[in-house]
Amino acid sequence: MKEYTSNALRNLALVGNGGAGKTSFAEAALFSAKEISRMGGIADGSTVSDYHPDEILRHISINLSPLHCEWGGIKFNLLDAPGFPDFTGEVNCALRAGDTAVIFADCVAGPSTGADIAWNGAEHEKIAAAFVVTKPDAPAGNYDRAVAQLQDMYGHGVTVVQFPANTGESFNGIVDVLRMKLLTFSTDKSGAFTEEDIPAALKEKADALHQTLVENIAESDEEMMNVFFEKGSLTEEELAIGLRREIAARALFPLMCAAPVLNIGVTSFLTFAERYFPSPLDRPVPAAKNPNTGVDVTIPQNPNGEQALCIFKTVSESHLGELTFFRVFNGAVTPGADLVNFSNGKTERINQIYVLNGKTRKETSKLILGDIGAVVKLKDTHTNNTLAAKTFPVTIVPIPFPIPVADAAIISKSKGDEEKIATGLHALHEEDPTFHMHVDSEAHQTIISGQGEQHLDVIVKRLKEKYGVEVEMKPPRIPYREAIRGRAKNSYRHKKQSGGAGQFAEVHFYVEPYKPNTAPPAEYHVRTEELIDLPWTGTLHFINSIVGGAIDAKFIPAVKKGILESMGRGVIAGYPVSDVRVILFDGMMHPVDSNENAFRTAGRMCFRNAVLEAKPLLMEPIYEIEVTVPEENMGDVMGDLSGKRGKISGMNANGHFQVINAHVPLAELYQYSARLRSQTQGRGAFSRSFYRYEEMPKEIETKVLELSKMTHVEEVE
Ligand SMILES: Nc1nc2c(ncn2[C@@H]2O[C@H](COP(=O)(O)OP(=O)(O)OP(=O)(O)O)[C@@H](O)[C@H]2O)c(=O)[nH]1
Ligand SMILES: [Mg+2]
């Protein structure tokens, strides 16, 4: 296979709105570059990139697909990422491997959270960004509005380089305001176009946009600005140098136009990218460390230096086995190389190296700095690991991944599969770090978490296909807490006489709700006190106020142990009790029959009885959520949140998005992500974090108490 220098590579991360045409764009690029002989489509599931059965079924991208083709002597690596917010993790992987974020927004929906996630991700990686506004042919589209929204959101650096000469069904022309030409595309989807002068009707608009483009190019270079003011224009050569520099510096974000399914605007985009987009040598290298010393390392970006590879994705494919995708950040990699995985210290032999176009893989003999490829059969290398030459100890800063917003409990459909499920879920997490699993020991459930319900659906399907185990998803058990509202005094005598030695212990408790920085009633003399942080959140304030040796000091820990046992198992509904103050103020011992066990039992039972008299109640977990939605969906989303017992705590505009902050009970958030997506045609997204426990409405508490009767076993001696 042909070898390329680093300068002759362009790595484009295709990111942005769900359904904007990224996969269709990649397909048109591969077709125009003669990498494939026929252009596949989304509707019949025949594109190179969306080849997984799940993608074909759902008509959306789910996995990041690295594709490649040659255009104008340049090798393009196209990282086709999904736009649906459930698969945001893949976007971050694409942005690590790419040098330019090509952010798609279709002019029907306007920029969505998918575009915003891409923009923020590009900013984090400090890589160049460009915009492609798609679907100018769609009758429902509004091209100028979409452009205005993007400029409104991302500033005046968003610079129009192309605009459609006509819109709607007859769309076939693009005005290039850099070269001041009208490009008329062939209707046969070949990507071919003819060039002519801009017609009079469009000239004024084109002139104004050309002027802005030139100003934006010259803006940050004083010398160029002076030339521009003197001559009123810049030469083609000057413009080219300036444009390249400004794009790489993230000072100018070119905005282009395309109708990917019609193969209009794709070839002209590639030519523009070939000329003006940064090569891998212009990309800011990600931060890195020496894993042995913890000292920062600057990767020198030397194509002839020691190898450093970032693993940006791993995937196991039924027809290929375990595939590890990498991007070369230093040196060059050839088959037979022994590299060290500095993330875990293991040595890995690189056997064959491949470049992929969907299902098709080709062996290659060398991939140089900036290039992207895959290896198979590595022993212990996962996403976010760094492979490097033995003499170059380095770990590249990990790709950031979003925290989960959706959970489900899983139940195995057949007995005995538990181990296989655990192995499968663990492997799926290594493949996709935005997917998590844990065993909730309080609820005795295995919980899977991810970026949305579609994400979890996909995971459960993969578990079946790859590991042969079937599971069902259920709402996770809500971790309610028991607490008390009132105060109570109680005593308990534990006495047993069976044959030989007997059991005797008596304790007297006072219980009340515990609130930080409050004092116990003055009538109790505090001999010793302890603030115990409970593993289920909350506090036990345990006060020993025994006077006159009613209970020997050696039995006090046993009493406390009994209380903690009862708190852990719950009193009224089987949920842990939190935030209580217990004052042990009296008791009785027997000279022979008293022992630790007896006091533990007495402590347990006395606590239980005291709680029952202290107006027990249930508390529910409340989450703080931040929902980002397009303005037009705001009313629906707010209405829905109030229906979910949500309390809005803030609202802010961000471009044409609204960011809503609210406190919502966790019980109402099950499958919220799917709901939000359907309310916003997939354009809304949210994040969540635990806020606090709160009392719940009586009728809901009654329901939970009723349900708990089936599982909660009352405490007995
Ligand atoms: N009208 C119109 N439709 C288009 C155009 N390009 C793509 N589409 C359609 O838009 C839909 C989504 O296209 P995709 O290529 O899957 O979009 P995507 O951005 O890859 O979508 P995700 O990966 O799921 O985010 C498909 O039905 C395409 O046929 C276009 O230029 N004009
Ligand atoms: Mg796609």
Short mmCIF file of N, CA and C in Angstrom, two decimals, residues 4 132 193 505 620:
data_model
loop_
_atom_site.label_atom_id
_atom_site.label_comp_id
_atom_site.label_asym_id
_atom_site.label_seq_id
_atom_site.Cartn_x
_atom_site.Cartn_y
_atom_site.Cartn_z
N TYR A 4 2.36 7.46 2.99
CA TYR A 4 2.13 8.90 2.96
C TYR A 4 3.03 9.56 4.00
N VAL A 132 -20.31 22.10 8.57
CA VAL A 132 -20.98 21.78 7.32
C VAL A 132 -22.48 21.88 7.60
N PHE A 193 -18.41 18.83 -10.76
CA PHE A 193 -19.05 20.15 -10.85
C PHE A 193 -18.31 21.02 -11.86
N ALA A 505 -30.27 -8.97 79.17
CA ALA A 505 -29.79 -7.61 78.91
C ALA A 505 -30.99 -6.70 78.87
N GLU A 620 -36.72 10.08 49.98
CA GLU A 620 -36.33 9.61 48.65
C GLU A 620 -35.16 10.43 48.10
#
